[in-house]
C-alpha cells in the first residue's frame, strides 16, 4: 500500500513539475513574442508613413531641417529629430530634397514613441544620411550603411528583421535593432529602425520566471546569449561548449526538436540539467529561443522527500477521513434504529391496549355500546375490577337478550301493511285481530326500551348510581319478560 502510494505520488509530482515548467516556458514565450510584435508594428508603420510622406507629400513642414553635426557633446533634442551625415555640410541637391521630404516625420514620431525605445530613425544611402528621433549628437564618422541592422534589412527586403545585440554608438548601452527596408523619394533606398534597450527585454523575461530554482536561458536564433545564469563575456554563443556546456550537436537538436520533448546537458561545473525549449516567432521566422532547465539531482531529491512527506500525510488524512466517515455513518444508523424501535414500541403499546380493550368488551359488547366511552382515555386499572364484579351480571343479561329473540314474536309483515295486502286477506276474523294486538304490544315495548337507553346515556361512565341501578334494571327486565310470557 505504501509503495503504491509513493509510486503514484512520485509520478504525479513529476507530472505537475513538468506541467508547471512548460506553462512557465509558454508564458515567457508569449510575453517575448507580444513585446517584439509591438515593435514590429511600429517599424512597419514608420516605413509606410515615410513612403507616403516622401512620395506623396501628404504632410509638409515649414520648419527647417536640423543637423546634429554642429551639436555639442551630450546634446539631445526632446520633441524633434535631427539629421546627420559625415559629408555635412557638403550635401547633394538630391539629399537636400530628401531631407525636406522626410522631415515631416517629426510630427509622427511623438505619437508612436515608446518608453522602452531608445531611438527611432531612418538610414539613407543618399549621402549616407541618418535621421534620428530624438535628435542626438552622433560621432562625426558615423554612417548607417555599414551597420548590421542596415545591411540585414537590405538582404531581407520587405521583411522585418531583428539584429543581434550590440553596443550603441551613442549611448554605449546594449541594444537590439528592429528594421525594415523601404523606398523613399524617387526610389531612394531607406531603412527604418528602432533601438530596444536590452536590459528592458531581460527584465521583462525574468518577470515571467516564478521558480528561483529554474535556470532561464535566452539566445538569438544564431546562438547569441542574451540571458543566462552564468557570467559570460558579451557576444558568447550558446553552443560554445567550453563556456556553456552546450555542444553544436545539441544546439542543432534544440533548433529542430519538439517543445514538449526534454533534453539534457552537462554544464561546465558538472551539473546535469533537464531542459525544455521554445522558439519565439515575432514574425514568420523564428528569432529567439527560450530554454528552461532544472537541476536533475536536486529535483530527484526533492521529489523523493516530497513524495515521502506526501505519502504519510495522505495515509494520515485517509485514516482520519475513514474514522470520521465511519463515526458519521454509525451515528446516523444509531439514530435511525432508535427511532424505529421507538415507533415499534409505541405501536406495540397501542396494539396491546386495543387487544385488552377488545378482550374485555367481547363478553359484554351489548352492554358496552350503551356507554359512550373514549377508548383513548380509559384507565384500565380503574375499570378492570368493575368488569370482574359485573361480569356475572352481564352474562345473565346476555342470556336474557339471547333468549328473547325479537324476530320470533314479531308478527308477519302482512299485519303492518294493511292498505296493500289487506284486500286479499280477511280482516275481521279473530286471528287477524289477535295479530294486530301483538304488533301494538311489540311497538310499545320497543318504545319503552329506547326510552330506557336514552336515560342510561345521561348517567356518568361506570358511576356508583349506574352500578346500583343495574340490579333494578335486571328486575325490571325480568318483570317484562314474565309479562310477555303471560301474554303469550
C-alpha atoms as one frame of an Amber mdcrd trajectory, in Angstrom:
protein
   0.000   0.000   0.000   2.768   2.422   0.956   4.781   1.538  -2.154   1.752
   2.080  -4.369   1.005   5.466  -2.806   4.657   6.533  -3.027   4.898   5.500
  -6.673   1.667   7.242  -7.562   2.617  10.441  -5.760   6.088  10.403  -7.320
   4.669  10.150 -10.823   2.106  12.835 -10.044   4.833  15.070  -8.627   6.909
  14.682 -11.785   3.889  15.377 -13.960   2.969  18.517 -12.016   6.544  19.781
 -12.046   6.833  19.212 -15.784   3.441  20.797 -16.384   4.348  23.893 -14.356
   7.665  24.148 -16.155   6.004  24.013 -19.575   3.419  26.594 -18.520   6.154
  28.968 -17.326   8.037  28.438 -20.577   4.887  29.125 -22.578   4.254  32.301
 -20.589   7.780  33.573 -21.232   7.462  32.780 -24.936   4.131  34.573 -25.283
   5.396  37.608 -23.366   8.503  37.966 -25.538   6.538  37.352 -28.736   3.950
  40.029 -27.959   6.640  42.526 -26.998   8.541  42.119 -30.263   5.353  42.086
 -32.334   4.595  45.508 -30.894   7.998  46.749 -32.058   7.488  45.198 -35.493
   4.204  47.097 -35.870   5.977  50.353 -35.031   8.651  49.708 -37.677   6.035
  48.819 -40.299   4.108  51.976 -39.510   7.272  54.086 -39.762   8.105  52.576
 -43.168   4.614  53.135 -44.567   4.421  56.662 -43.175   7.810  57.597 -44.662
   6.837  56.293 -48.110   3.539  58.202 -48.080   5.188  61.401 -46.856   8.157
  61.434 -49.232   6.394  60.123 -52.331   3.118  61.967 -51.953   3.972  64.957
 -49.778   0.888  64.271 -47.674   2.348  66.281 -44.810   4.549  69.313 -45.184
   6.697  71.031 -42.584   7.864  74.636 -42.823  10.394  74.150 -40.045  13.903
  73.880 -41.453  15.752  70.624 -41.031  18.156  70.324 -38.108  21.573  68.725
 -38.445  23.188  67.249 -35.366  26.723  67.658 -36.711  27.202  71.072 -35.093
  25.809  69.848 -31.764  27.982  69.821 -28.725  28.594  66.576 -26.879  25.640
  65.068 -24.952  23.163  67.430 -26.596  19.766  65.768 -27.069  16.570  67.237
 -28.515  13.307  66.394 -26.782  10.481  66.737 -29.329  12.124  66.725 -32.728
  14.522  64.699 -34.803  17.876  65.613 -36.316  19.786  64.663 -39.464  23.393
  63.590 -39.610  25.844  62.943 -42.418  29.551  62.533 -42.408  29.585  64.693
 -45.571  27.985  67.636 -43.813  27.816  70.401 -44.942  28.501  69.108 -48.448
  25.043  67.623 -49.006  23.888  66.965 -52.563  20.818  68.605 -54.010  19.004
  65.266 -54.037  19.971  64.790 -50.403  18.534  68.207 -49.504  15.301  67.341
 -51.319  15.172  64.026 -49.467  15.658  65.816 -46.132  12.861  68.292 -46.883
  10.539  65.481 -47.951  11.127  63.339 -44.858  11.333  65.959 -42.085   7.500
  65.936 -41.519   8.126  62.673 -39.646   8.854  64.959 -36.671   5.071  65.263
 -36.351   4.572  61.476 -36.259   7.490  60.413 -34.058   5.989  61.717 -30.753
   2.716  59.877 -31.480   4.329  56.438 -31.704   7.097  56.812 -29.146   7.516
  54.024 -26.547   9.328  54.238 -23.215  11.228  51.033 -23.927  12.705  52.507
 -27.120  15.990  54.389 -27.147  15.748  55.820 -30.661  13.637  55.733 -33.812
  15.499  56.529 -37.027  15.928  56.204 -40.785  19.134  55.434 -42.644  19.544
  56.537 -46.289  22.033  55.507 -48.935  21.851  59.015 -50.381  24.706  60.999
 -48.828  24.708  58.374 -46.058  22.099  60.426 -44.238  20.892  59.371 -40.790
  17.593  60.794 -39.484  17.215  60.130 -35.723  14.488  60.891 -33.191  15.008
  62.324 -30.658  17.857  64.382 -32.103  21.229  63.325 -30.732  24.870  64.239
 -31.243  26.384  61.490 -33.419  30.054  60.596 -33.971  31.467  62.578 -36.887
  32.324  59.478 -38.911  29.051  57.681 -38.204  27.390  56.156 -41.254  24.314
  53.868 -41.263  25.157  51.811 -44.329  27.821  49.745 -42.529  25.588  48.815
 -39.612  24.236  45.307 -39.216  20.656  46.469 -38.968  21.059  48.277 -42.324
  22.538  45.537 -44.475  20.435  42.801 -42.835  17.339  44.752 -43.880  18.746
  45.155 -47.402  19.341  41.417 -47.665  15.794  40.647 -46.416  13.788  43.339
 -48.193  10.079  43.706 -47.375  10.666  41.814 -44.123  11.089  42.996 -40.556
  14.463  41.808 -39.254  15.955  41.770 -35.765  19.638  42.349 -35.211  21.973
  40.670 -32.782  22.549  42.635 -29.566  25.285  45.249 -29.926  26.719  48.286
 -28.167  25.049  51.510 -29.255  27.495  54.010 -30.749  25.857  56.949 -28.971
  24.752  55.744 -25.532  27.135  52.804 -25.100  24.195  50.607 -23.972  23.369
  47.128 -25.211  20.523  47.380 -27.696  18.645  45.336 -30.275  17.561  46.957
 -33.531  14.408  46.045 -35.434  14.493  47.336 -39.017  12.812  47.193 -42.421
  13.736  48.374 -45.936  11.620  50.891 -47.895  11.942  53.183 -50.905  11.600
  56.887 -50.221  11.651  59.918 -52.537  12.270  58.889 -56.127  13.032  55.316
 -55.095  15.989  56.052 -52.864  16.811  53.112 -50.582  15.965  53.753 -46.941
  15.875  51.585 -43.827  13.565  52.300 -40.871  14.767  51.104 -37.492  14.180
  51.310 -33.745  16.556  50.582 -30.873  15.222  48.481 -27.975  17.121  48.520
 -24.711  18.443  45.023 -23.964  18.113  45.472 -20.180  14.372  46.059 -20.527
  13.990  42.877 -22.560  15.928  40.896 -19.959  13.842  42.291 -17.087  10.648
  41.511 -18.983  11.643  37.868 -19.450  12.847  37.489 -15.860   9.479  38.748
 -14.600   7.859  35.599 -16.010  10.110  33.222 -14.021   8.418  32.284 -10.746
  10.618  29.409  -9.557  14.042  30.510  -8.348  15.463  27.010  -8.783  14.776
  27.033 -12.517  17.518  28.464 -14.709  16.467  30.577 -17.679  18.464  30.897
 -20.888  17.543  33.185 -23.795  19.503  33.314 -27.030  19.017  34.516 -30.581
  18.380  32.020 -33.324  22.073  32.349 -34.185  23.114  31.393 -30.658  23.931
  34.838 -29.238  23.358  34.552 -25.470  21.030  37.302 -24.230  20.251  35.938
 -20.784  21.809  33.115 -18.740  22.558  32.207 -15.099  26.287  32.254 -15.781
  28.681  35.163 -16.094  29.676  35.070 -19.756  31.533  37.523 -21.986  29.274
  39.661 -24.161  28.811  38.002 -27.534  29.154  34.415 -26.270  27.381  31.827
 -28.393  25.355  29.198 -26.586  26.989  26.340 -28.483  30.461  27.305 -27.217
  30.789  24.172 -25.116  33.847  25.359 -23.212  31.811  28.233 -21.736  28.247
  26.905 -21.530  28.386  23.104 -21.821  26.156  23.091 -24.934  27.639  21.313
 -27.914  26.902  22.201 -31.532  25.082  18.893 -31.993  22.876  19.680 -29.011
  22.257  23.153 -30.451  21.095  21.644 -33.758  18.892  19.219 -31.823  17.267
  22.100 -29.941  16.536  24.039 -33.116  14.973  21.046 -34.850  13.409  19.315
 -31.823   9.985  19.483 -30.178   8.761  21.848 -27.485   7.491  19.033 -25.258
  10.450  16.652 -25.571  13.113  17.377 -22.945  16.835  17.216 -23.470  19.738
  17.049 -21.029  23.176  18.598 -20.902  26.078  18.824 -18.501  27.286  22.297
 -17.611  30.925  23.239 -17.125  30.524  22.713 -13.361  29.448  19.066 -13.994
  25.799  19.701 -13.145  23.246  17.699 -15.108  20.250  19.714 -16.282  16.970
  18.650 -17.842  15.656  21.310 -20.210  12.687  22.313 -22.342  12.886  24.898
 -25.084  10.530  27.187 -27.009  11.110  29.155 -30.222   9.842  32.738 -30.454
   8.182  33.909 -33.685   7.578  37.676 -33.676   7.486  37.400 -37.484   7.150
  34.438 -39.831  10.648  33.217 -38.977  11.988  32.216 -35.536  14.051  34.928
 -33.898  14.811  33.797 -30.342  14.955  30.595 -28.332  13.946  30.368 -24.655
  15.258  27.474 -22.534  14.038  26.434 -19.075  16.278  23.997 -17.156  16.333
  22.423 -13.697  18.974  20.525 -11.753  18.042  16.847 -12.109  19.767  15.679
  -8.885  18.204  18.418  -6.782  14.853  17.758  -8.365  15.052  13.992  -7.677
  15.899  14.527  -4.011  13.051  16.972  -3.593  10.637  14.658  -5.342  11.633
  11.787  -3.023  11.367  13.990   0.067   8.114  15.495  -1.061   6.763  12.080
  -2.008   7.723  10.622   1.399   6.069  13.507   3.232   3.034  13.494   0.993
   2.677   9.717   1.315   2.447   9.769   5.096   0.301  12.871   5.025  -2.021
  11.144   2.605  -2.169   7.997   4.754  -2.906  10.004   7.918  -5.545  12.058
   6.153  -7.039   8.899   4.694  -7.249   7.203   8.110  -8.767  10.301   9.708
 -11.265  10.597   6.873 -12.275   6.941   7.239 -12.725   7.332  11.009 -14.809
  10.451  10.613 -16.898   8.853   7.898 -17.403   5.706   9.985 -18.434   7.746
  13.025 -20.845   9.769  10.970 -22.420   6.696   9.382 -22.621   4.930  12.773
 -24.355   7.941  14.299 -26.896   8.030  11.500 -27.551   4.283  11.811 -27.904
   4.571  15.619 -30.468   7.369  15.371 -32.341   5.536  12.645 -32.539   2.275
  14.623 -33.512   4.168  17.789 -36.347   5.926  16.021 -37.526   2.669  14.529
 -37.501   0.948  17.940 -39.451   3.834  19.483 -42.065   3.628  16.731 -42.335
  -0.158  17.112 -42.721   0.113  20.916 -45.393   2.800  20.563 -47.225   0.694
  18.032 -46.927  -2.373  20.287 -48.344  -0.440  23.277 -51.287   0.740  21.216
 -51.884  -2.771  19.930 -51.778  -4.273  23.445 -54.149  -1.613  24.658 -56.592
  -2.350  21.865 -56.270  -6.101  22.448 -57.052  -5.700  26.168 -59.983  -3.430
  25.436 -61.415  -5.743  22.814 -60.843  -8.810  25.003 -62.677  -7.174  27.897
 -65.504  -5.907  25.690 -66.116  -9.137  23.800 -68.119 -10.715  26.636 -70.395
  -7.754  27.193 -70.465  -5.991  23.807 -74.181  -5.384  24.004 -73.961  -3.561
  27.330 -70.744  -1.806  26.289 -72.494   0.014  23.436 -74.808   1.733  25.912
 -71.934   3.805  27.283 -70.179   6.472  25.249 -66.627   5.593  26.097 -63.493
   7.240  24.681 -61.083   4.305  24.492 -58.085   6.629  24.258 -58.743   7.971
  27.773 -59.690   4.728  29.576 -57.589   3.813  32.582 -57.594   0.030  32.622
 -56.635  -0.260  36.271 -59.815   1.574  37.344 -62.294  -0.440  35.336 -60.936
  -3.998  35.370 -62.193  -4.514  38.920 -65.629  -3.262  37.937 -65.582  -5.537
  34.888 -64.858  -8.567  37.079 -67.623  -7.614  39.503 -70.228  -7.096  36.829
 -69.142  -9.953  34.604 -71.588 -12.411  36.122 -74.489  -9.962  35.903 -73.651
  -9.133  32.283 -73.587 -12.803  31.392 -77.083 -13.165  32.822 -78.307 -10.197
  30.814 -76.739 -11.612  27.716 -78.615 -14.872  28.267 -81.887 -12.961  28.582
 -81.242 -10.998  25.409 -80.358 -14.127  23.522 -83.461 -15.980  24.751 -85.675
 -13.007  23.958 -85.408 -13.166  20.219 -87.427 -10.238  18.909 -87.958 -11.666
  15.487 -89.628 -14.764  16.923 -92.571 -12.821  18.355 -92.642 -10.130  15.659
 -95.804 -10.502  13.523 -95.586 -11.053   9.859 -95.232  -8.032   7.617 -98.717
  -8.665   6.398-100.112  -7.031   9.564 -98.013  -3.896   9.125 -99.155  -3.133
   5.569-102.932  -3.389   5.741-103.606  -0.979   2.899-101.698  -3.074   0.329
-102.263  -6.688   1.305-105.374  -6.462   3.491-107.661  -6.535   0.485-106.646
 -10.074  -0.371-106.960 -11.449   3.167-109.839 -11.403   5.670-109.521  -8.560
   8.230-112.404  -9.155  10.631-111.662 -12.623  11.860-110.297 -13.343  15.331
-106.827 -14.402  14.136-106.171 -11.110  12.399-107.268  -9.063  15.385-105.007
 -11.021  17.750-102.074 -10.457  15.377-102.774  -6.733  15.328-102.774  -6.623
  19.149 -99.403  -8.359  19.167 -97.990  -5.725  16.783 -99.118  -2.876  19.015
 -97.646  -4.626  22.044 -94.248  -5.044  20.369 -94.167  -1.377  19.306 -94.967
  -0.280  22.848 -92.229  -2.465  24.285 -89.646  -1.066  21.823 -90.577   2.492
  22.743 -90.059   1.721  26.412 -86.735   0.035  25.627 -85.439   3.018  23.616
 -86.519   5.405  26.371 -84.577   3.319  28.838 -81.417   3.543  26.677 -81.706
   7.334  26.453 -81.905   7.563  30.219 -78.783   5.450  30.522 -76.785   7.852
  28.271 -77.284  10.614  30.817 -75.616   8.608  33.597 -71.759   9.117  34.017
 -69.378   6.338  32.917 -69.441   3.481  35.461 -70.696   5.710  38.282 -71.993
   4.358  41.580 -75.592   5.177  40.594 -75.153   3.154  37.411 -73.869   0.180
  39.385 -76.778   0.428  41.860 -79.359   0.833  39.114 -78.069  -2.188  37.221
 -79.799  -4.508  39.729 -83.092  -2.624  39.292 -82.736  -2.928  35.538 -82.335
  -6.661  35.893 -85.526  -6.858  37.981 -87.463  -4.676  35.547 -86.291  -6.773
  32.644 -87.305  -9.960  34.444 -90.748  -8.460  35.133 -91.139  -7.505  31.452
 -90.140 -10.984  30.400 -92.646 -12.552  32.794 -95.410 -10.265  31.457 -94.514
 -11.181  27.902 -94.613 -14.881  28.720 -98.000 -14.448  30.403 -99.413 -12.629
  27.372 -98.071 -15.235  25.053
